[in-house]
Tab-separated table of C-alpha atoms in Angstrom:
chain	number	residue	atom	x	y	z
Y	13	MET	CA	0.044	-0.075	-0.114
Y	14	ASN	CA	1.212	3.512	-0.867
Y	15	VAL	CA	1.429	5.567	2.439
Y	16	ALA	CA	2.299	9.151	3.006
Y	17	VAL	CA	3.550	10.554	6.351
Y	18	LEU	CA	2.941	14.156	7.018
Y	19	GLY	CA	5.482	15.241	9.572
Y	20	SER	CA	9.520	14.629	9.755
Y	21	GLY	CA	9.304	14.722	13.337
Y	22	VAL	CA	10.100	11.433	15.747
Y	23	VAL	CA	6.699	10.595	15.679
Y	24	GLY	CA	6.287	10.888	11.526
Y	25	ARG	CA	10.176	8.463	11.640
Y	26	THR	CA	9.101	6.279	13.877
Y	27	LEU	CA	5.737	5.634	12.049
Y	28	SER	CA	7.489	5.749	8.310
Y	29	ALA	CA	10.465	3.245	8.881
Y	30	LYS	CA	7.623	0.927	11.128
Y	31	LEU	CA	5.455	0.958	7.648
Y	32	GLU	CA	8.135	0.330	5.112
Y	33	ASP	CA	9.002	-2.711	7.651
Y	34	CYS	CA	5.871	-4.014	6.826
Y	35	GLY	CA	6.022	-3.418	2.765
Y	36	HIS	CA	4.738	-0.466	2.353
Y	37	LYS	CA	5.946	2.304	0.223
Y	38	VAL	CA	5.975	5.251	2.395
Y	39	VAL	CA	6.742	8.394	1.555
Y	40	VAL	CA	7.350	10.965	4.326
Y	41	GLY	CA	5.736	14.579	3.065
Y	42	THR	CA	7.978	17.885	4.600
Y	43	ARG	CA	7.392	21.583	3.776
Y	44	ASP	CA	10.814	22.414	2.013
Y	45	VAL	CA	12.631	18.817	1.052
Y	46	ASP	CA	16.054	21.123	0.601
Y	47	SER	CA	15.943	22.777	3.712
Y	48	LEU	CA	15.113	19.442	6.056
Y	49	LEU	CA	17.944	17.570	4.767
Y	50	ALA	CA	20.224	20.867	5.237
Y	51	ARG	CA	19.268	20.708	8.884
Y	52	THR	CA	22.164	19.524	11.027
Y	53	GLU	CA	21.519	20.606	14.406
Y	54	ARG	CA	19.588	17.862	17.192
Y	55	ALA	CA	15.831	18.458	18.434
Y	56	MET	CA	13.558	17.329	21.456
Y	57	GLY	CA	16.648	18.953	23.354
Y	58	GLY	CA	19.277	17.004	21.891
Y	59	ARG	CA	17.346	13.572	21.880
Y	60	LEU	CA	16.267	13.677	18.291
Y	61	PRO	CA	18.822	13.383	15.939
Y	62	PRO	CA	18.740	15.519	12.455
Y	63	PHE	CA	16.759	14.413	9.837
Y	64	SER	CA	19.656	13.801	7.549
Y	65	GLU	CA	21.094	11.219	10.064
Y	66	TRP	CA	17.968	9.233	10.400
Y	67	TYR	CA	17.137	9.293	6.199
Y	68	ALA	CA	20.427	7.981	5.936
Y	69	GLN	CA	19.356	4.694	7.841
Y	70	ASN	CA	16.182	4.857	5.974
Y	71	SER	CA	16.212	5.039	2.078
Y	72	ALA	CA	14.042	2.888	1.222
Y	73	VAL	CA	11.560	5.479	2.520
Y	74	GLY	CA	10.827	8.359	-0.102
Y	75	LEU	CA	10.846	11.870	0.635
Y	76	GLY	CA	8.431	14.851	-1.027
Y	77	THR	CA	6.838	17.998	-0.192
Y	78	PHE	CA	3.466	17.857	1.647
Y	79	ALA	CA	1.767	17.844	-1.590
Y	80	GLU	CA	4.345	15.033	-3.327
Y	81	ALA	CA	3.334	12.698	-0.044
Y	82	ALA	CA	-0.421	13.268	-0.347
Y	83	LYS	CA	-0.704	12.559	-4.010
Y	84	HIS	CA	1.111	9.183	-3.317
Y	85	GLY	CA	-0.303	8.515	-0.519
Y	86	ASP	CA	-3.627	5.967	-0.805
Y	87	ILE	CA	-3.749	6.516	3.314
Y	88	VAL	CA	-2.406	9.855	4.383
Y	89	ILE	CA	-1.414	10.238	7.720
Y	90	ASN	CA	-0.777	13.404	9.875
Y	91	ALA	CA	1.789	13.410	12.220
Y	92	THR	CA	2.550	17.250	12.545
Y	93	SER	CA	2.162	19.019	15.641
Y	94	GLY	CA	-1.645	20.266	16.283
Y	95	ALA	CA	-0.700	23.678	15.559
Y	96	ALA	CA	0.517	23.132	12.167
Y	97	THR	CA	-1.981	20.404	10.944
Y	98	LEU	CA	-4.748	22.497	9.017
Y	99	ASP	CA	-1.618	24.442	7.321
Y	100	VAL	CA	-0.001	21.533	6.418
Y	101	LEU	CA	-3.111	19.697	5.282
Y	102	THR	CA	-3.302	22.882	3.081
Y	103	ALA	CA	-0.402	22.408	1.206
Y	104	ALA	CA	-0.814	18.894	0.920
Y	105	GLY	CA	-3.825	19.922	-1.264
Y	106	ARG	CA	-7.399	19.593	-1.368
Y	107	ALA	CA	-7.334	17.515	-4.449
Y	108	ASN	CA	-4.664	15.236	-2.927
Y	109	LEU	CA	-6.720	14.443	-0.101
Y	110	GLY	CA	-9.971	13.721	-1.962
Y	111	GLY	CA	-11.442	10.128	-0.980
Y	112	LYS	CA	-8.526	9.435	1.138
Y	113	VAL	CA	-8.282	7.630	4.639
Y	114	LEU	CA	-6.366	10.327	6.221
Y	115	VAL	CA	-5.283	9.068	9.842
Y	116	ASP	CA	-5.149	12.150	12.358
Y	117	ILE	CA	-2.728	11.327	15.158
Y	118	SER	CA	-2.438	14.905	16.217
Y	119	ASN	CA	-2.911	16.724	19.362
Y	120	PRO	CA	-4.199	20.073	19.491
Y	121	LEU	CA	-1.375	21.158	22.545
Y	122	ASP	CA	-1.089	24.843	23.208
Y	123	TYR	CA	1.910	25.297	25.108
Y	124	SER	CA	1.673	29.193	25.194
Y	125	GLY	CA	0.356	29.190	28.684
Y	126	GLY	CA	1.612	28.488	32.085
Y	127	MET	CA	0.237	25.235	31.970
Y	128	LEU	CA	0.096	22.796	28.621
Y	129	SER	CA	-3.724	23.003	27.646
Y	130	LEU	CA	-5.685	22.407	24.479
Y	131	PHE	CA	-6.261	25.098	21.755
Y	132	VAL	CA	-9.110	23.414	20.780
Y	133	SER	CA	-11.300	20.646	23.242
Y	134	ASN	CA	-14.357	19.748	25.155
Y	135	THR	CA	-16.933	21.427	22.715
Y	136	GLU	CA	-14.903	20.678	19.194
Y	137	SER	CA	-11.975	18.542	18.458
Y	138	LEU	CA	-8.917	19.142	16.073
Y	139	ALA	CA	-10.098	16.086	14.054
Y	140	GLU	CA	-13.374	17.648	13.901
Y	141	ARG	CA	-12.272	20.843	12.708
Y	142	ILE	CA	-9.647	18.546	9.956
Y	143	GLN	CA	-12.890	16.522	8.600
Y	144	LYS	CA	-14.682	19.605	8.566
Y	145	SER	CA	-11.996	21.871	6.809
Y	146	PHE	CA	-11.743	18.625	4.242
Y	147	PRO	CA	-14.672	16.919	3.640
Y	148	GLU	CA	-13.658	15.351	0.889
Y	149	ALA	CA	-11.412	13.342	3.128
Y	150	ASN	CA	-12.301	10.240	5.427
Y	151	VAL	CA	-10.921	11.220	8.346
Y	152	VAL	CA	-9.819	8.767	11.204
Y	153	LYS	CA	-8.590	9.892	14.658
Y	154	THR	CA	-6.276	7.077	16.389
Y	155	LEU	CA	-3.109	6.852	18.258
Y	156	ASN	CA	-3.160	9.875	19.688
Y	157	THR	CA	-3.195	8.540	22.793
Y	158	MET	CA	0.254	7.045	23.332
Y	159	ASN	CA	4.214	7.410	22.526
Y	160	ALA	CA	5.279	7.145	19.415
Y	161	GLY	CA	7.295	3.711	20.312
Y	162	VAL	CA	3.987	2.497	21.806
Y	163	MET	CA	1.949	3.022	18.480
Y	164	VAL	CA	4.346	0.871	16.443
Y	165	ASP	CA	4.984	-1.656	19.442
Y	166	PRO	CA	2.237	-1.944	21.489
Y	167	LYS	CA	3.852	-5.286	22.902
Y	168	SER	CA	6.696	-3.182	24.465
Y	169	VAL	CA	4.196	-2.263	27.298
Y	170	ALA	CA	2.846	-4.768	29.056
Y	171	GLY	CA	2.860	-7.008	26.397
Y	172	GLY	CA	0.195	-4.866	24.469
Y	173	ASP	CA	-2.531	-5.451	27.375
Y	174	HIS	CA	-3.858	-1.752	26.870
Y	175	HIS	CA	-5.875	-0.135	24.030
Y	176	VAL	CA	-5.910	2.415	21.157
Y	177	PHE	CA	-9.042	4.589	19.938
Y	178	VAL	CA	-10.562	5.222	16.679
Y	179	SER	CA	-12.996	7.537	15.845
Y	180	GLY	CA	-14.400	8.328	12.421
Y	181	ASN	CA	-17.465	8.852	10.128
Y	182	ASP	CA	-16.809	6.415	7.491
Y	183	ALA	CA	-17.053	3.002	8.457
Y	184	ASP	CA	-14.710	1.610	5.261
Y	185	ALA	CA	-12.046	4.160	6.404
Y	186	LYS	CA	-12.179	3.136	9.748
Y	187	ALA	CA	-11.933	-0.701	9.125
Y	188	ARG	CA	-8.891	-0.096	7.097
Y	189	VAL	CA	-7.238	1.540	9.571
Y	190	VAL	CA	-7.992	-1.127	11.988
Y	191	ASP	CA	-6.763	-3.626	9.811
Y	192	LEU	CA	-2.789	-1.307	9.730
Y	193	LEU	CA	-3.127	-1.204	13.185
Y	194	ARG	CA	-3.726	-4.976	13.633
Y	195	ASN	CA	-1.937	-6.350	10.911
Y	196	ASP	CA	1.033	-3.780	10.612
Y	197	PHE	CA	1.618	-2.359	13.950
Y	198	GLY	CA	0.217	-5.731	16.383
Y	199	TRP	CA	-2.708	-4.162	18.248
Y	200	THR	CA	-5.326	-6.850	19.215
Y	201	ASN	CA	-7.145	-4.230	21.349
Y	202	VAL	CA	-8.982	-1.517	19.261
Y	203	ILE	CA	-12.024	0.467	20.697
Y	204	ASP	CA	-14.382	2.226	17.845
Y	205	LEU	CA	-16.102	4.775	19.478
Y	206	GLY	CA	-17.669	6.092	16.966
Y	207	ASP	CA	-17.813	9.191	14.541
Y	208	ILE	CA	-15.534	11.588	14.199
Y	209	THR	CA	-17.037	13.881	17.276
Y	210	THR	CA	-15.987	11.557	19.577
Y	211	ALA	CA	-12.155	12.320	18.939
Y	212	ARG	CA	-12.877	14.561	21.693
Y	213	GLY	CA	-12.323	12.066	24.274
Y	214	PRO	CA	-8.940	11.153	23.401
Y	215	GLU	CA	-7.993	14.432	22.776
Y	216	MET	CA	-8.834	15.586	26.133
Y	217	LEU	CA	-7.262	12.886	27.608
Y	218	LEU	CA	-3.691	14.347	26.619
Y	219	ILE	CA	-3.780	16.555	29.346
Y	220	LEU	CA	-3.868	13.313	32.210
Y	221	TRP	CA	-1.227	11.475	29.587
Y	222	VAL	CA	1.460	14.574	30.012
Y	223	GLN	CA	0.549	14.483	33.575
Y	224	LEU	CA	1.609	10.543	34.023
Y	225	ARG	CA	4.657	10.966	32.116
Y	226	THR	CA	5.470	13.718	34.595
Y	227	THR	CA	4.772	11.487	37.250
Y	228	PHE	CA	6.036	8.225	35.757
Y	229	GLY	CA	9.581	10.072	34.404
Y	230	THR	CA	8.914	7.618	31.146
Y	231	ALA	CA	6.643	7.752	27.955
Y	232	ALA	CA	6.709	3.883	28.176
Y	233	PHE	CA	2.652	3.371	29.473
Y	234	ASN	CA	-0.315	3.495	27.750
Y	235	PHE	CA	-3.950	3.746	28.841
Y	236	LYS	CA	-6.447	-0.119	29.113
Y	237	ILE	CA	-9.862	0.004	29.977
Y	238	ALA	CA	-10.120	-2.603	32.558
Y	239	ARG	CA	-13.289	-4.363	32.716
Z	7	MET	CA	-13.974	8.987	61.858
Z	8	ASN	CA	-16.510	11.261	61.504
Z	9	VAL	CA	-17.592	12.087	57.744
Z	10	ALA	CA	-19.979	14.317	55.775
Z	11	VAL	CA	-21.304	13.002	52.115
Z	12	LEU	CA	-22.960	16.131	50.560
Z	13	GLY	CA	-25.075	14.858	48.092
Z	14	SER	CA	-28.292	12.175	48.477
Z	15	GLY	CA	-28.111	10.635	44.857
Z	16	VAL	CA	-26.459	7.360	44.223
Z	17	VAL	CA	-23.196	8.381	44.489
Z	18	GLY	CA	-24.023	9.779	48.093
Z	19	ARG	CA	-25.879	7.096	49.107
Z	20	THR	CA	-23.341	4.372	47.814
Z	21	LEU	CA	-20.393	6.182	49.739
Z	22	SER	CA	-22.461	6.857	52.902
Z	23	ALA	CA	-23.486	3.274	53.038
Z	24	LYS	CA	-20.124	2.271	52.642
Z	25	LEU	CA	-18.408	4.361	54.913
Z	26	GLU	CA	-20.826	3.412	57.699
Z	27	ASP	CA	-20.093	0.089	56.932
Z	28	CYS	CA	-16.545	0.499	57.702
Z	29	GLY	CA	-17.503	2.038	61.191
Z	30	HIS	CA	-16.996	5.676	60.361
Z	31	LYS	CA	-19.893	7.720	61.449
Z	32	VAL	CA	-21.545	9.318	58.619
Z	33	VAL	CA	-24.230	11.845	58.254
Z	34	VAL	CA	-25.549	12.762	54.810
Z	35	GLY	CA	-26.138	16.427	54.025
Z	36	THR	CA	-29.493	17.774	51.749
Z	37	ARG	CA	-30.282	20.656	51.221
Z	38	ASP	CA	-33.898	20.150	53.015
Z	39	VAL	CA	-34.479	17.072	55.228
Z	40	ASP	CA	-37.785	17.408	54.929
Z	41	SER	CA	-38.397	17.500	51.164
Z	42	LEU	CA	-36.145	14.763	50.642
Z	43	LEU	CA	-37.725	12.135	53.152
Z	44	ALA	CA	-41.168	13.361	51.559
Z	45	ARG	CA	-40.285	12.465	47.850
Z	46	THR	CA	-41.956	9.358	46.509
Z	47	GLU	CA	-40.802	9.276	43.104
Z	48	ARG	CA	-37.699	7.127	41.396
Z	49	ALA	CA	-34.976	8.851	39.980
Z	50	MET	CA	-32.242	8.148	36.938
Z	51	GLY	CA	-35.055	6.892	35.078
Z	52	GLY	CA	-36.628	4.740	37.443
Z	53	ARG	CA	-33.319	3.057	38.369
Z	54	LEU	CA	-32.771	4.960	41.850
Z	55	PRO	CA	-35.583	4.408	44.503
Z	56	PRO	CA	-36.880	7.723	46.717
Z	57	PHE	CA	-34.255	8.632	49.268
Z	58	SER	CA	-36.907	7.675	51.965
Z	59	GLU	CA	-36.343	4.241	50.679
Z	60	TRP	CA	-33.128	3.881	50.602
Z	61	TYR	CA	-32.698	5.801	54.085
Z	62	ALA	CA	-34.533	2.893	55.796
Z	63	GLN	CA	-32.777	0.314	55.103
Z	64	ASN	CA	-29.668	2.417	56.173
Z	65	SER	CA	-30.896	3.835	59.564
Z	66	ALA	CA	-27.473	3.960	60.898
Z	67	VAL	CA	-26.333	6.951	58.532
Z	68	GLY	CA	-27.329	10.117	59.886
Z	69	LEU	CA	-29.266	12.894	57.779
Z	70	GLY	CA	-28.616	16.716	58.008
Z	71	THR	CA	-28.552	19.850	56.394
Z	72	PHE	CA	-25.391	20.468	54.163
Z	73	ALA	CA	-24.379	23.039	57.228
Z	74	GLU	CA	-25.169	20.252	59.868
Z	75	ALA	CA	-23.350	17.700	58.124
Z	76	ALA	CA	-20.279	19.537	57.229
Z	77	LYS	CA	-19.878	20.727	60.730
Z	78	HIS	CA	-20.046	16.994	61.939
Z	79	GLY	CA	-17.281	15.701	59.609
Z	80	ASP	CA	-13.865	15.504	59.572
Z	81	ILE	CA	-13.654	14.934	56.236
Z	82	VAL	CA	-16.573	16.389	54.166
Z	83	ILE	CA	-17.250	14.299	50.563
Z	84	ASN	CA	-18.475	16.319	47.616
Z	85	ALA	CA	-20.861	13.949	46.015
Z	86	THR	CA	-23.512	16.486	44.194
Z	87	SER	CA	-23.575	16.832	40.700
Z	88	GLY	CA	-20.735	19.559	39.327
Z	89	ALA	CA	-23.180	21.991	39.021
Z	90	ALA	CA	-24.539	22.185	42.066
Z	91	THR	CA	-20.983	22.047	43.879
Z	92	LEU	CA	-20.508	25.595	44.554
Z	93	ASP	CA	-23.710	26.671	45.997
Z	94	VAL	CA	-24.244	23.270	48.226
Z	95	LEU	CA	-20.566	23.808	49.795
Z	96	THR	CA	-21.474	27.837	50.557
Z	97	ALA	CA	-24.767	26.256	51.894
Z	98	ALA	CA	-22.301	24.021	53.867
Z	99	GLY	CA	-20.910	27.199	54.991
Z	100	ARG	CA	-17.465	28.761	55.049
Z	101	ALA	CA	-17.118	27.819	59.028
Z	102	ASN	CA	-17.655	24.148	58.766
Z	103	LEU	CA	-15.121	23.583	56.087
Z	104	GLY	CA	-12.353	25.550	57.537
Z	105	GLY	CA	-9.235	22.911	58.327
Z	106	LYS	CA	-11.060	20.242	56.922
Z	107	VAL	CA	-10.504	17.244	54.149
Z	108	LEU	CA	-12.683	18.181	51.113
Z	109	VAL	CA	-13.028	15.390	48.798
Z	110	ASP	CA	-14.078	16.623	45.461
Z	111	ILE	CA	-15.881	13.210	43.940
Z	112	SER	CA	-17.722	15.618	41.253
Z	113	ASN	CA	-17.451	16.201	37.586
Z	114	PRO	CA	-18.481	19.523	35.903
Z	115	LEU	CA	-20.641	17.877	33.456
Z	116	ASP	CA	-22.858	19.875	30.700
Z	117	TYR	CA	-26.038	18.616	29.440
Z	118	SER	CA	-26.787	21.405	27.715
Z	119	GLY	CA	-25.559	21.409	24.767
Z	120	GLY	CA	-26.151	18.904	22.275
Z	121	MET	CA	-23.417	16.611	23.100
Z	122	LEU	CA	-21.941	16.418	26.757
Z	123	SER	CA	-19.620	19.070	27.519
Z	124	LEU	CA	-17.777	20.218	30.756
Z	125	PHE	CA	-18.748	23.489	32.152
Z	126	VAL	CA	-15.142	24.396	33.128
Z	127	SER	CA	-12.165	22.268	31.752
Z	128	ASN	CA	-8.660	22.925	29.847
Z	129	THR	CA	-7.608	25.918	31.899
Z	130	GLU	CA	-9.439	25.290	34.730
Z	131	SER	CA	-10.738	22.461	36.830
Z	132	LEU	CA	-13.518	22.231	39.076
Z	133	ALA	CA	-11.503	21.349	41.723
Z	134	GLU	CA	-9.330	24.472	41.082
Z	135	ARG	CA	-12.720	26.962	41.261
Z	136	ILE	CA	-13.782	24.968	44.589
Z	137	GLN	CA	-10.071	25.141	46.314
Z	138	LYS	CA	-9.916	28.928	44.938
Z	139	SER	CA	-13.558	29.738	46.365
Z	140	PHE	CA	-12.547	28.269	49.865
Z	141	PRO	CA	-9.250	28.630	50.884
Z	142	GLU	CA	-9.682	27.200	54.120
Z	143	ALA	CA	-10.329	23.589	53.104
Z	144	ASN	CA	-7.663	21.047	51.865
Z	145	VAL	CA	-9.400	20.210	48.478
Z	146	VAL	CA	-8.746	16.505	47.680
Z	147	LYS	CA	-10.162	15.597	43.811
Z	148	THR	CA	-10.002	11.787	43.638
Z	149	LEU	CA	-12.883	9.277	42.827
Z	150	ASN	CA	-14.573	10.925	40.272
Z	151	THR	CA	-13.471	8.710	36.765
Z	152	MET	CA	-15.365	5.779	37.689
Z	153	ASN	CA	-19.033	4.578	38.628
Z	154	ALA	CA	-20.252	4.525	42.104
Z	155	GLY	CA	-19.939	0.727	42.375
Z	156	VAL	CA	-16.241	0.779	41.187
Z	157	MET	CA	-15.410	3.731	43.518
Z	158	VAL	CA	-16.446	1.565	46.662
Z	159	ASP	CA	-15.891	-2.023	45.586
Z	160	PRO	CA	-12.607	-1.947	43.012
Z	161	LYS	CA	-12.168	-5.294	42.975
Z	162	SER	CA	-15.606	-5.662	41.247
Z	163	VAL	CA	-13.780	-4.861	37.992
Z	164	ALA	CA	-10.981	-7.090	36.772
Z	165	GLY	CA	-9.810	-8.109	40.429
Z	166	GLY	CA	-9.052	-4.311	41.087
Z	167	ASP	CA	-6.558	-4.573	38.956
Z	168	HIS	CA	-6.975	-0.290	37.285
Z	169	HIS	CA	-6.541	3.075	39.076
Z	170	VAL	CA	-7.663	6.015	41.189
Z	171	PHE	CA	-5.798	9.381	40.787
Z	172	VAL	CA	-5.631	12.131	43.617
Z	173	SER	CA	-4.954	15.715	43.036
Z	174	GLY	CA	-4.282	18.035	46.187
Z	175	ASN	CA	-2.170	21.177	47.356
Z	176	ASP	CA	-2.190	19.489	50.724
Z	177	ALA	CA	0.117	16.642	51.566
Z	178	ASP	CA	-1.416	15.492	54.642
Z	179	ALA	CA	-4.630	15.484	53.086
Z	180	LYS	CA	-3.845	13.617	50.617
Z	181	ALA	CA	-2.734	11.124	52.726
Z	182	ARG	CA	-5.421	10.608	54.509
Z	183	VAL	CA	-7.454	10.106	51.564
Z	184	VAL	CA	-5.406	7.927	50.308
Z	185	ASP	CA	-5.355	5.790	53.759
Z	186	LEU	CA	-9.078	5.984	53.149
Z	187	LEU	CA	-9.152	4.872	49.594
Z	188	ARG	CA	-6.998	1.606	50.347
Z	189	ASN	CA	-8.300	0.563	53.995
Z	190	ASP	CA	-11.774	1.194	53.725
Z	191	PHE	CA	-12.665	1.089	49.714
Z	192	GLY	CA	-10.006	-1.543	48.688
Z	193	TRP	CA	-8.146	0.210	46.351
Z	194	THR	CA	-4.517	-0.747	45.798
Z	195	ASN	CA	-3.308	1.359	43.003
Z	196	VAL	CA	-3.219	5.059	43.844
Z	197	ILE	CA	-1.985	7.773	41.406
Z	198	ASP	CA	-0.705	10.903	43.212
Z	199	LEU	CA	-0.955	13.547	39.851
Z	200	GLY	CA	0.314	16.331	42.226
Z	201	ASP	CA	-1.629	19.855	43.454
Z	202	ILE	CA	-4.886	20.584	42.507
Z	203	THR	CA	-4.445	22.024	39.215
Z	204	THR	CA	-3.410	18.204	38.316
Z	205	ALA	CA	-7.532	17.531	38.603
Z	206	ARG	CA	-7.925	19.170	34.968
Z	207	GLY	CA	-6.639	15.910	33.739
Z	208	PRO	CA	-9.000	13.538	35.318
Z	209	GLU	CA	-11.998	15.739	35.102
Z	210	MET	CA	-11.424	16.176	31.059
Z	211	LEU	CA	-11.507	12.243	31.116
Z	212	LEU	CA	-15.106	11.843	31.811
Z	213	ILE	CA	-15.926	12.655	28.115
Z	214	LEU	CA	-14.088	9.487	26.917
Z	215	TRP	CA	-15.853	7.985	30.422
Z	216	VAL	CA	-18.791	8.404	28.919
Z	217	GLN	CA	-18.444	7.803	25.315
Z	218	LEU	CA	-16.738	3.985	26.797
Z	219	ARG	CA	-20.369	3.698	28.618
Z	220	THR	CA	-22.474	3.970	25.794
Z	221	THR	CA	-19.951	1.899	23.284
Z	222	PHE	CA	-19.838	-0.660	26.327
Z	223	GLY	CA	-23.330	-0.189	27.821
Z	224	THR	CA	-22.312	-0.937	31.257
Z	225	ALA	CA	-20.373	1.433	33.694
Z	226	ALA	CA	-18.727	-1.625	34.996
Z	227	PHE	CA	-15.007	-0.770	33.847
Z	228	ASN	CA	-12.151	1.704	34.865
Z	229	PHE	CA	-9.073	2.904	33.954
Z	230	LYS	CA	-5.989	1.245	34.572
Z	231	ILE	CA	-2.215	2.698	33.223
Z	232	ALA	CA	-0.625	-0.061	31.736
Z	233	ARG	CA	3.321	0.386	31.965
């Protein structure tokens, strides 16, 4: 399958490498390819190597503009920051998203205040805003409630005994995403919450997620619904 | 220990009966005792018997006004609806809350829109609002992320293998609440998130909780943090 991964940060890299390993043809989308490859500084307080370094070790992955990547993908994954998402999708191009499955794993994080908050929440979600802005795409919200490493290797935490949520209006699009979660990433516990408005719950969960990461001092955890 | 339980709904009743069983002296607080006892209609779509019926079977529990109950309690538990909370605490009386542990288990649920939302969230929590309004009380947020039955009998779900959160500014008050959770209710997994501002996460979790109750068709579940 042809997959576009919009975003070259830790989430985009982790998903791209895993999807390529699973036999998909992946193109990472970025704003400016030359500028991305020219960067030499590390990011995330030194923890993230420059993209070029990662790219040298993952040369099977393609690289293009947001529009080139989106055009390539049968499935388009939004792995950009929440704040950049609508601009990035606009750059990807409405025509390149039409009829596609648009997997939104971003979070509307707002670091501008003294404490982390969400720039959209409670009465709307970022996923709904994306779906309204790009009605020709089939938006599926998923994977936003955990660390990138857990997304692609659920068994790395508690043997995989925890949950991932999906929300979306289109049943076929959700089914394709659930297949990818199960078959490619190894998820055994997927909860379909309902239409795209149900993305509010998983997005609002991020505040607790960040608190827990602070409390534990690690991101190697996930939410399980015990029954 | 003397405990006040403000609120005579399903949560107040469940907590009162359990605390009395554990040997505490409980007084349920309500706005108007005579009016509460005179009610004959069932609530919650017929699922909740009139208070008088419950009270006849739980006669060891005391009953008084919000102020009488709060005066009685060494610990005061707010088991009213989020929307009523500040009015109820005002009726309970500032002097009766001074120096007390005020356990807030309410949720700022707003059913006025088409979809459930929170009337305070993201940049503030109801627990913070309570602490600001009643600085003489030591507010501890806990137990708001689950059904009443699970609060007092965590082993009824997955053998107790799931979590409860506590948030509050006063370490001694939190320690007393954690003791109550462990020794009286049987909680083995308590996560201290930090000061009262960390109540935002567990309150924002309610949107997902309600979605899950709809998805599962039962409230017999809880959140576990898998590690």
